XYZ file of C-alpha atoms in Angstrom:
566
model
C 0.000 0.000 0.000
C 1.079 3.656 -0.787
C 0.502 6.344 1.547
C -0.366 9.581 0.512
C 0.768 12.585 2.486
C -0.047 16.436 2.106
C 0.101 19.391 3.754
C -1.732 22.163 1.338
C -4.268 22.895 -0.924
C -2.041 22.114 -4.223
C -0.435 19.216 -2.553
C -3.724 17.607 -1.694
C -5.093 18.257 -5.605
C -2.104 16.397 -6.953
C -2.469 13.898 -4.469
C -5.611 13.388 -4.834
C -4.865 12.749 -8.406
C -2.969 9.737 -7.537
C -5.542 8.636 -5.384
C -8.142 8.715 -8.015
C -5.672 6.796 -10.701
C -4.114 4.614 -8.210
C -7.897 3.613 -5.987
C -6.618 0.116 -4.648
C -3.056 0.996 -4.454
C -3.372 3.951 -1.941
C -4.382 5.412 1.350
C -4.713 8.983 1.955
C -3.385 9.901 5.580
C -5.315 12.970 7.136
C -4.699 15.560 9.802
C -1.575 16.610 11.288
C 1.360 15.910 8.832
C 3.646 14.458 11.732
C 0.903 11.791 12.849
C 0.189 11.440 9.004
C 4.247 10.631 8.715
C 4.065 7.800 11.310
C 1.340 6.641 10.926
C 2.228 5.601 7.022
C 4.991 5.042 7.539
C 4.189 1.929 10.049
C 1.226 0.742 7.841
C 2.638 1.468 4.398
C 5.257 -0.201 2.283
C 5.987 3.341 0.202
C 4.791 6.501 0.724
C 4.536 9.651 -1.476
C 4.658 12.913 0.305
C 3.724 15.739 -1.141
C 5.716 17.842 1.395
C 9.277 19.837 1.233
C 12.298 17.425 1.374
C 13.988 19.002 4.430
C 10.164 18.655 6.149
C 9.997 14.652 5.034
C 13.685 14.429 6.128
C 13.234 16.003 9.641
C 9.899 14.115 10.273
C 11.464 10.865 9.047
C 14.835 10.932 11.306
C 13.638 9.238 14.157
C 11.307 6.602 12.244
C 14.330 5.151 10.381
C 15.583 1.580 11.370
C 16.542 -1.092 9.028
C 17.208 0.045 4.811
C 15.749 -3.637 4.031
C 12.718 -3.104 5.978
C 11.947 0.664 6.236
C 9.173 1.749 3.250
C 10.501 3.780 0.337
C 9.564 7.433 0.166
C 8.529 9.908 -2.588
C 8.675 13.492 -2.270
C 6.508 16.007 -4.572
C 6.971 19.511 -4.708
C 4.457 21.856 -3.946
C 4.634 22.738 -7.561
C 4.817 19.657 -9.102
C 7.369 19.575 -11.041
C 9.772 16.931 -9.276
C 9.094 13.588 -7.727
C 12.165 12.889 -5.901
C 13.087 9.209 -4.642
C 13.706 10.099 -1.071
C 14.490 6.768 0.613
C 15.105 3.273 -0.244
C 15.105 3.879 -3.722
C 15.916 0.063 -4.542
C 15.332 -2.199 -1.497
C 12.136 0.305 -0.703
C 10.510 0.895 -4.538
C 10.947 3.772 -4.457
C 12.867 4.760 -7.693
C 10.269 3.086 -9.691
C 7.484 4.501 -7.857
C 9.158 8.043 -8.509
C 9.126 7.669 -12.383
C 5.487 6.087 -11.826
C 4.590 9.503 -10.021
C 6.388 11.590 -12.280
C 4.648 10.004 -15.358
C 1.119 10.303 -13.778
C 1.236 13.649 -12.543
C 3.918 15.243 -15.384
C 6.862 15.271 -12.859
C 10.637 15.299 -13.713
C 11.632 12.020 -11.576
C 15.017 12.739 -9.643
C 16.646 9.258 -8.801
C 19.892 9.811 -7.514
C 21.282 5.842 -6.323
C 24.543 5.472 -7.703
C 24.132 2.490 -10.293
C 20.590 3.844 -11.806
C 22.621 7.498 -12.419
C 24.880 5.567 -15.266
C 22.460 2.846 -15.867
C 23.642 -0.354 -14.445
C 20.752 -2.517 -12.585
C 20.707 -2.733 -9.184
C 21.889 -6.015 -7.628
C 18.917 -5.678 -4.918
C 16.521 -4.865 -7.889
C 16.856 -7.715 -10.034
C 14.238 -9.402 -8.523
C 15.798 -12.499 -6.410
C 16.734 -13.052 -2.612
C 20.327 -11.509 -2.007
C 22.519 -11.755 1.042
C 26.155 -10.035 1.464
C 28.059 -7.349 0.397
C 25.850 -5.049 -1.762
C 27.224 -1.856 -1.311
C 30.500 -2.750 -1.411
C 30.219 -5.287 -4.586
C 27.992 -2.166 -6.143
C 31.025 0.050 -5.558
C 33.247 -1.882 -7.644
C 30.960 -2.727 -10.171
C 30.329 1.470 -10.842
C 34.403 1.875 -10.504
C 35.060 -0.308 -13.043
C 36.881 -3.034 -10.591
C 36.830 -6.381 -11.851
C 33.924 -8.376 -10.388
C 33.515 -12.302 -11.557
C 30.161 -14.047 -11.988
C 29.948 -17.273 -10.369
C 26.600 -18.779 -11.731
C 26.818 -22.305 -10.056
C 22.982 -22.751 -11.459
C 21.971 -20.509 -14.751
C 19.571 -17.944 -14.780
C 18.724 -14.945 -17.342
C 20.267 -11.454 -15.590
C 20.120 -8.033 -17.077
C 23.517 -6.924 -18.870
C 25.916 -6.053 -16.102
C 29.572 -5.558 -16.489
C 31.355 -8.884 -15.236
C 34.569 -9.884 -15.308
C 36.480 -13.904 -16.163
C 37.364 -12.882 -12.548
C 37.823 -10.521 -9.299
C 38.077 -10.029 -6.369
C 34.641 -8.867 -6.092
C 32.303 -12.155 -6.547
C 28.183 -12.325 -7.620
C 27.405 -15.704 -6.860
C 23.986 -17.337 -8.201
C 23.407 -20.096 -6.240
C 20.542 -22.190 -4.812
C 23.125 -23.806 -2.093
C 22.688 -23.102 1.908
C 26.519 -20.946 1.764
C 27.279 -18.232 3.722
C 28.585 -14.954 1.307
C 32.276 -14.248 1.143
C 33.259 -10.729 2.773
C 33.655 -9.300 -1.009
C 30.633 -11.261 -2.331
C 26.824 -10.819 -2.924
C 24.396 -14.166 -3.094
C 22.026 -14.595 -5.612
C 19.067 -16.763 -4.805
C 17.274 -17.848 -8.029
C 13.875 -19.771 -7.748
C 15.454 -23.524 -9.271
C 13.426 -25.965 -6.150
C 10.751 -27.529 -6.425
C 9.686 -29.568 -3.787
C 7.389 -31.968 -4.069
C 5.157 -33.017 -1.139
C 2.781 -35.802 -0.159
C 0.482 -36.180 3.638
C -1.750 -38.658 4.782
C -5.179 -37.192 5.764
C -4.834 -35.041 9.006
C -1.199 -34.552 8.676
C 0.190 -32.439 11.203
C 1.384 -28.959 10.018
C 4.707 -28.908 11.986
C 5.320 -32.388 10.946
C 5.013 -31.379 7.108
C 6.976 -28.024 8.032
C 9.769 -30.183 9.864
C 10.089 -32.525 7.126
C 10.522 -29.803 4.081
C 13.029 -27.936 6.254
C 14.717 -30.936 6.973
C 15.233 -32.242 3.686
C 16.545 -28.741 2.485
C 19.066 -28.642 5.328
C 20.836 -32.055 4.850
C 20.758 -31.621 1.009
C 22.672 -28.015 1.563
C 19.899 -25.773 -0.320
C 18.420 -22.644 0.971
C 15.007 -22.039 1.073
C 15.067 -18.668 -0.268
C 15.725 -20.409 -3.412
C 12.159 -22.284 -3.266
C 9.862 -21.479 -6.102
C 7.078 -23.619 -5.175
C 5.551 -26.376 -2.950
C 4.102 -28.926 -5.777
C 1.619 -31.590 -4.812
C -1.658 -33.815 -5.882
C -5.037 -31.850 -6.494
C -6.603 -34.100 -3.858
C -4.030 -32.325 -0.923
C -4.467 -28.600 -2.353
C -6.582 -28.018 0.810
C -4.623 -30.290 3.530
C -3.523 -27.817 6.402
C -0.318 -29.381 6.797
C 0.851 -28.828 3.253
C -0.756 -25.598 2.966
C 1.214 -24.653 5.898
C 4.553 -25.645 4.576
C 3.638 -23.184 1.760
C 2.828 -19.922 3.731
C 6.111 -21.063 5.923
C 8.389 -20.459 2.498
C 6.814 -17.829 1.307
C 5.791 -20.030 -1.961
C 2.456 -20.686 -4.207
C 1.037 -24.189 -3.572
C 0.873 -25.701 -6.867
C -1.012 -29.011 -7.484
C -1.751 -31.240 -10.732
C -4.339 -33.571 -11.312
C -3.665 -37.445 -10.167
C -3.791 -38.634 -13.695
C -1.108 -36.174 -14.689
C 1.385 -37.352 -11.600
C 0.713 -41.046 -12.701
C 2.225 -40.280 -16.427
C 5.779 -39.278 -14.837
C 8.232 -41.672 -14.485
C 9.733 -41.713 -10.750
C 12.483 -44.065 -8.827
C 10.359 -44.919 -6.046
C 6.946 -45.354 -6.756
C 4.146 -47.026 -3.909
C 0.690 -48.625 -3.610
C -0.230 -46.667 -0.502
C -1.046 -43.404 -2.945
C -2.062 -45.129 -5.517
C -4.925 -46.543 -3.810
C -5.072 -43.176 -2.067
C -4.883 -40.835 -4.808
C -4.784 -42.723 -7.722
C -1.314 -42.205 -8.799
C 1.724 -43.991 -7.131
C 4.044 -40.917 -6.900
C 2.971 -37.830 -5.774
C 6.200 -35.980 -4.068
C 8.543 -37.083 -6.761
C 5.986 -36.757 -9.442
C 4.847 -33.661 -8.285
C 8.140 -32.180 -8.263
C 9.170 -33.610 -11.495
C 6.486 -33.273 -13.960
C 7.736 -29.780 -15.525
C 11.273 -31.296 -15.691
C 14.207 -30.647 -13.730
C 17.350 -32.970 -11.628
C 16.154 -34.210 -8.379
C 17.925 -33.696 -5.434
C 16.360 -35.517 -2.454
C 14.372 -38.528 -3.905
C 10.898 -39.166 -1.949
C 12.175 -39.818 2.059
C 9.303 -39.715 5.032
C 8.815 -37.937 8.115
C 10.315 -39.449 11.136
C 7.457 -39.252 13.950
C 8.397 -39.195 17.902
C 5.885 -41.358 18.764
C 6.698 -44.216 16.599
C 3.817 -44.049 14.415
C 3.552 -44.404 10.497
C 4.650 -41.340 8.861
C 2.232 -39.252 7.803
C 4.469 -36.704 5.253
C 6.789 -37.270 2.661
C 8.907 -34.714 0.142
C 11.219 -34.808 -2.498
C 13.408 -31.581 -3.974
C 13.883 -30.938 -7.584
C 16.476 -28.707 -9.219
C 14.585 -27.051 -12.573
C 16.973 -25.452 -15.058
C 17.334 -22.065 -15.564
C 14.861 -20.808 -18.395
C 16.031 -18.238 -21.129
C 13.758 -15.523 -21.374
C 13.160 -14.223 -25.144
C 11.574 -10.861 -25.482
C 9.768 -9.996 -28.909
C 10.091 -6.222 -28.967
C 7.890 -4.032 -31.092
C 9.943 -0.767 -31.387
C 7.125 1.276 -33.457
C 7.348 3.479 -36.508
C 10.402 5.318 -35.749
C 9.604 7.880 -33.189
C 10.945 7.808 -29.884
C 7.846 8.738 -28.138
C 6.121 5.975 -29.717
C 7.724 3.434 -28.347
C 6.099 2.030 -25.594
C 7.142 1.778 -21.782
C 7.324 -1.739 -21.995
C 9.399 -2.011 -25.439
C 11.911 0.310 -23.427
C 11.674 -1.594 -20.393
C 12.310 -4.814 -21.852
C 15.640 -3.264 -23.792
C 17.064 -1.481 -20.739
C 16.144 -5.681 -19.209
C 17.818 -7.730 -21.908
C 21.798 -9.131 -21.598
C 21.907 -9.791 -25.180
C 19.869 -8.053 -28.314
C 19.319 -9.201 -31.779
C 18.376 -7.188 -34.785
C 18.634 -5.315 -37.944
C 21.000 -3.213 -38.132
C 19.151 0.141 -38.548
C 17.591 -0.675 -35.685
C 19.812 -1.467 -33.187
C 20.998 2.035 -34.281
C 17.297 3.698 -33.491
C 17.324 2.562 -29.876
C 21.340 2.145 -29.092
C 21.132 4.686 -26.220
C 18.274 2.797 -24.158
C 20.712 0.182 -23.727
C 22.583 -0.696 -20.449
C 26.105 -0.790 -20.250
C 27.165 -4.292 -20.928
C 24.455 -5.041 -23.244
C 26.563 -7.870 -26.186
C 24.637 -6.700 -29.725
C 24.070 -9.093 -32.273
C 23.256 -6.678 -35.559
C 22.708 -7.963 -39.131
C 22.097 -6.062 -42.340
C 18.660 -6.628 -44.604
C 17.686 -10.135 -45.198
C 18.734 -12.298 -42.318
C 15.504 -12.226 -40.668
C 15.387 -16.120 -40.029
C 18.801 -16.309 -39.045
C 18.175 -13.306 -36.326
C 15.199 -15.865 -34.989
C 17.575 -18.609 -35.189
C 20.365 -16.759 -33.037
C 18.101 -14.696 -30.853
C 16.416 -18.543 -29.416
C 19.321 -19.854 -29.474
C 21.057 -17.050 -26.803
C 17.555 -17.789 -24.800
C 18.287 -21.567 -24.757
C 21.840 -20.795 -22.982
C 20.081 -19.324 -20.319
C 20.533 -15.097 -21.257
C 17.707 -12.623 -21.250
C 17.051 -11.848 -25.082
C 15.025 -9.113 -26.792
C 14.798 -9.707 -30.865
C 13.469 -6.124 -31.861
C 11.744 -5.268 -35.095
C 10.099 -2.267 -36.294
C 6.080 -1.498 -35.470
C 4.499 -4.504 -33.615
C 6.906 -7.320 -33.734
C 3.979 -9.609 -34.560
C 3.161 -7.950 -38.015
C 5.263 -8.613 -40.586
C 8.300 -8.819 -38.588
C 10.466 -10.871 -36.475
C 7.854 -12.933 -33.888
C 6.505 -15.645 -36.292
C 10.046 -16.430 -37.515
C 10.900 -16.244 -33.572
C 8.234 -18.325 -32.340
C 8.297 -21.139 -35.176
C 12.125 -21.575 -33.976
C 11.167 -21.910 -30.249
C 10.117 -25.014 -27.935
C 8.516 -24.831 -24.696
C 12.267 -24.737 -23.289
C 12.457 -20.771 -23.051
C 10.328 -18.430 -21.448
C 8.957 -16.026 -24.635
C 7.128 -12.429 -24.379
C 5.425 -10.476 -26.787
C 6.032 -7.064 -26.246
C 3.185 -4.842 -28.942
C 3.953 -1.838 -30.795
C 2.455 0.313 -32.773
C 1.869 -0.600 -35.878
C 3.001 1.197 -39.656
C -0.713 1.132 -40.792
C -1.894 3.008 -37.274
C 0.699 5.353 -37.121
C 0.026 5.853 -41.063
C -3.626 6.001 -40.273
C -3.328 8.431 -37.910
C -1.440 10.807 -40.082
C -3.949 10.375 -42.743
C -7.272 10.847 -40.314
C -9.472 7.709 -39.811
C -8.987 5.522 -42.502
C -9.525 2.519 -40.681
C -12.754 3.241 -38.861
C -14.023 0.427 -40.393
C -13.557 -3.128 -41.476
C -9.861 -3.066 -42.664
C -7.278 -5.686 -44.323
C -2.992 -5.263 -43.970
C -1.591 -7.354 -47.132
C 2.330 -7.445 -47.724
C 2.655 -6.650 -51.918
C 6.497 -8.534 -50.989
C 6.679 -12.211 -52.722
C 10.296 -12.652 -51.680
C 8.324 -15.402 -49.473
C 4.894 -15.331 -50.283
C 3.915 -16.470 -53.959
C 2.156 -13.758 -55.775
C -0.412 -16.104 -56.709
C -1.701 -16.122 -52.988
C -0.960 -12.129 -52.419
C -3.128 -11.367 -55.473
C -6.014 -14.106 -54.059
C -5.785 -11.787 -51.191
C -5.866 -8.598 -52.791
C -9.101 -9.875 -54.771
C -11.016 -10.783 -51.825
C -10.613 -7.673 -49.971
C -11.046 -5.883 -53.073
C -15.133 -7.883 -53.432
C -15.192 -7.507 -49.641
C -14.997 -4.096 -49.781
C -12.294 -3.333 -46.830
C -9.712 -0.651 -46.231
C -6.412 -2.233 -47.622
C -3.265 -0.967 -46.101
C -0.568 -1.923 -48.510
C 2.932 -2.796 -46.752
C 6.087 -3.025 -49.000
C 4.556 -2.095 -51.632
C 6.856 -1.271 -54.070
C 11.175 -1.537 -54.547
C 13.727 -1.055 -57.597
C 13.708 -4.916 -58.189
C 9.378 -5.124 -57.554
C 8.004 -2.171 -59.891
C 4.823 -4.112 -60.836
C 3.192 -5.465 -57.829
C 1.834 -2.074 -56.704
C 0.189 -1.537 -59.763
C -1.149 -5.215 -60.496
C -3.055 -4.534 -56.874
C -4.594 -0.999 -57.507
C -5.978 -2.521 -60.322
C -7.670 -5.079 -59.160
C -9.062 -2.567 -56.337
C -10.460 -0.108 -59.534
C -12.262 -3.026 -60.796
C -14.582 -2.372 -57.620
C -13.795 0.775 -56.578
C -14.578 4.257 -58.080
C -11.404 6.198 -59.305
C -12.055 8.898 -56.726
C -11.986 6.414 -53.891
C -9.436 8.222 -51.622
C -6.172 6.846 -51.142
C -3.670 7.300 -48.346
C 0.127 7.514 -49.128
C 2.693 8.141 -45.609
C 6.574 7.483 -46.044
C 8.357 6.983 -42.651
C 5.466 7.823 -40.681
C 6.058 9.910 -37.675
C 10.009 10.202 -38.448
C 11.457 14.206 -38.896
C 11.608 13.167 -42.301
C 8.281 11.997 -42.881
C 5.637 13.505 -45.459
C 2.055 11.927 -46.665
C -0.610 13.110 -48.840
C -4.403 12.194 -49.743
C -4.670 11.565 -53.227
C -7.165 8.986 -55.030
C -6.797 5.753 -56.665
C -7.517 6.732 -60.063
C -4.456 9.541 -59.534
C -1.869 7.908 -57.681
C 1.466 6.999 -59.522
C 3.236 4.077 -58.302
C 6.384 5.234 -59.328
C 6.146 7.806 -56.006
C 6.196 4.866 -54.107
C 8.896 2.765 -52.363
C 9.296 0.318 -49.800
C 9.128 3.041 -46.959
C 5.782 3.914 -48.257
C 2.694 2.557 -46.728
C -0.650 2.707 -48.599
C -4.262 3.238 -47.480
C -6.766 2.480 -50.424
C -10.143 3.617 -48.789
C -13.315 1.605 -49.171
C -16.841 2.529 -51.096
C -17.755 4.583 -48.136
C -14.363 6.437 -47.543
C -14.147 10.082 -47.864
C -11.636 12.675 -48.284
C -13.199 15.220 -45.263
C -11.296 18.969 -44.980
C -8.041 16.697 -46.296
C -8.692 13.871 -44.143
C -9.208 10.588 -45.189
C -12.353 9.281 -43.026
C -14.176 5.701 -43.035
C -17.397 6.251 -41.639
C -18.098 3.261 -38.792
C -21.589 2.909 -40.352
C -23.922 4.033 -37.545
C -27.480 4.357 -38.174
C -27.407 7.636 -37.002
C -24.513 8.658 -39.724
C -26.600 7.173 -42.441
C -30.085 9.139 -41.567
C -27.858 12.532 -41.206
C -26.495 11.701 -44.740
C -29.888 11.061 -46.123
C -31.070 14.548 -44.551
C -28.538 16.586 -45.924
């Protein structure tokens, strides 16, 4: 929860603001600003205060205790104009929270934290349990001191600047080890642990067993990513205990999906229970992985039949493979999430001319892999096979990465081994379309005029049946030095149902400095002013060229009547 703090009229409209945008994210603290302060700051895990810094400072002195456990703060001027990350900018949230602020209420965020000032990722943000020497391994890291990654178990990190070796150490492990005096602990999620209870099962004897196991095998249960068990047990207090212990989601599968995997020591006693004979070690090894601690029981004081059992799996670090829609060209239409993935990514595949549009989002560290025009399928190729060796990938391509670009290629390369996102963008034909007016307020078709892999044949099938259907066409590569003909083979076919005065939309590099478009119609346009940065809008029956605008009416009833009345 976020805690909103204010002291005057203008800092109670902005945060109000937030209040309104953010309803199940805040709580708005009332009355006196130093009860407001103490009171958030014991309830909340941030707070945003829309106060003077030296104020916040001077009321939060005495409230400060632990940086791992105290909330982070935001300050906002009375003006608005700065949302300054206060306190615990990583371990706290509030850096983020700061550029969340700043984008929601127009503020210039000010994060000051060493590594986010030149762009490296902080090793307490990257999202996993860490123990040792942050600051100090930070410190080297930002000095350019030679700091080795030890990755005993694989997992995809942002791009950070490591060395063959140091004397500085990031370790990724899952083992219980204590951290070196130079050396931060990474705890990736690789367990699974896989448990099993008789009806009635006591909690602590569940608990004891799971702790157990981890202890004598030498793993640490920060490195837990779930508790996995039979459908049957998703309710038994025992198990749902160990869970909420560890911090972990309770994950269960269906019996008939436990009896398909193949485990060392299967028994009667759950089969005729259950219905499958494995449920620890099935549970924990149906998504794959090494196991650790095969199925062993709880040992009970009393001398009774055990009542628990558990078995720990080691999954393999998945590659994660962003496909990154970078837009038409202009910066500010490239979405938070494209940049957020780039700024994420430890390796980055793409054309050329691309890499070059977004080269400055990049962290420091970041290994490129360019190629010129052409090598689409073997930038799919490379980009799953950097995700298969465990790295965090984004494959960029212009627009949305799922429209004639580099995701189908991407995603007919990859398996279920690799962790993929789509990341959208927006599109040549809406950027296009937006230049031109509202060309595709109605029903609308996108068809590539490029046969370099599509047989004309098929394009020209297409072009027919949107042509009879009578639907917006926005023409993609529709014309280059070696393809003069396809552009006008397709207009052609459109006249054939289409007036000559049917409007006709023609943008090159939309929304670049260096852009231009124009509304002509189809029985004027010349081909020849066409070229593969061109996109083309051919309007429908009911498109109109409105005050230079090319508009597709949505086909209301109410539109129609107006038209008949004029």
């Amino acid at each position: 929860m976020i805690g909103l703090i204010s002291a005057t009229a203008a800092g109670a409209a902005a945060r109000d603001r937030l209040a309104s945008a953010w309803p199940d994210r805040t709580r708005v603290y009332d009355g006196p600003v130093g009860e407001s302060v103490r009171a958030a700051f014991a309830e909340c895990d941030r707070l945003v205060c829309f106060l003077a810094t030296g104020a916040v400072v001077r009321l939060l002195a005495p409230l400060l205790g632990d940086k791992a456990a105290d909330p982070g703060v935001v300050c906002v001027d009375e003006g608005g104009r700065f949302a300054v990350s206060l306190l615990g900018g990583h371990g706290g949230g509030a850096n983020e929270l700061a550029r969340e602020v700043g984008a929601l209420l127009g503020a210039e965020p000010v994060v000051t934290t060493a590594t986010d000032a030149v762009g490296l990722p902080g090793l307490d943000t990257l999202g996993l349990p860490y123990e040792g020497a942050v600051a100090a391994v930070s410190r080297a890291l930002l000095d350019g001191e030679p700091v080795a990654l030890d990755a005993e178990v694989a997992w995809p990190l942002p791009p950070l600047p490591f060395s063959a070796r140091g004397e500085y150490t990031v370790r990724l492990t899952d083992r219980a080890v204590a951290p070196g005096e130079r050396e931060v602990l990474l705890r990736p999620p690789t367990l699974v642990i896989g448990v099993g209870a008789s009806r009635g099962a006591p909690a602590e004897e569940v608990v004891g067993l799971v702790e157990e196991a981890l202890r004598e095998a030498g793993l640490s249960a920060r490195s837990v990513a779930e508790l996995a068990t039979v459908d049957a047990k998703s309710g038994e207090p025992g198990v749902v205990a160990a869970a909420e212990r560890l911090g972990v989601p309770l994950v269960t599968y269906s019996a008939e999906e436990l009896a398909a995997v193949e485990v060392p020591n299967p028994s009667e006693a759950p089969l005729a229970a259950v219905g499958t004979p494995s449920v620890a070690e099935a549970a924990a090894l149906l998504r794959g992985g090494e196991l650790l601690v095969p199925k062993r029981k709880s040992e009970r004081a009393d001398g009774q039949p055990a009542m628990a059992t558990c078995a720990v799996v080691r999954r393999p670090g998945r590659g994660r493979l962003a496909v990154v829609g970078l837009g038409p060209g202009a910066r500010d239409l490239l979405t938070p999430r494209a940049a957020a993935e780039l700024r994420r990514a430890s390796v980055l595949v793409g054309l050329d001319q691309y890499v070059d549009q977004i080269r400055d989002l990049l962290r420091p560290g970041t290994r490129v892999l360019e190629s010129g025009l052409g090598a689409e399928e073997e930038r799919a190729r490379t980009a799953v096979a950097e995700a298969r060796a465990g790295h965090a990938v984004a494959l960029i391509g212009s627009g949305d990465a799922g429209v004639y670009a580099m995701a189908s290629p991407a995603l007919a390369e990859a398996s279920d081994d690799i962790d993929v996102v789509g990341v959208p963008g927006v599109t040549a034909a809406l950027a296009a379309g937006a230049i031109l007016g509202a060309p595709l307020g109605h029903d609308h078709v996108s068809i590539s005029l490029s046969d370099l892999h599509t047989p004309w044949e098929v394009i020209e099938r297409r072009v027919r049946a949107a042509a009879e259907s009578d639907l917006v066409v926005t023409f993609y590569n529709p014309r280059s030095r070696g393809r003069d003909w396809q552009l006008p083979k397709a207009l052609a076919i459109l006249a054939g149902h289409r007036e000559p005065r049917t409007p006709v939309g023609v943008v090159r590099n939309a929304s670049r400095p260096d852009g231009s478009s124009r509304v002509t119609t189809l029985g004027a346009l010349d081909p020849a002013t066409v070229d593969m940065m061109t996109v083309v809008t051919v309007g429908n029956t009911a498109t109109r060229n409105i005050a230079g605008r090319m508009v597709t009416p949505r086909g209301y009833r109410w539109q129609g009547a107006g038209e008949e009345a004029r």
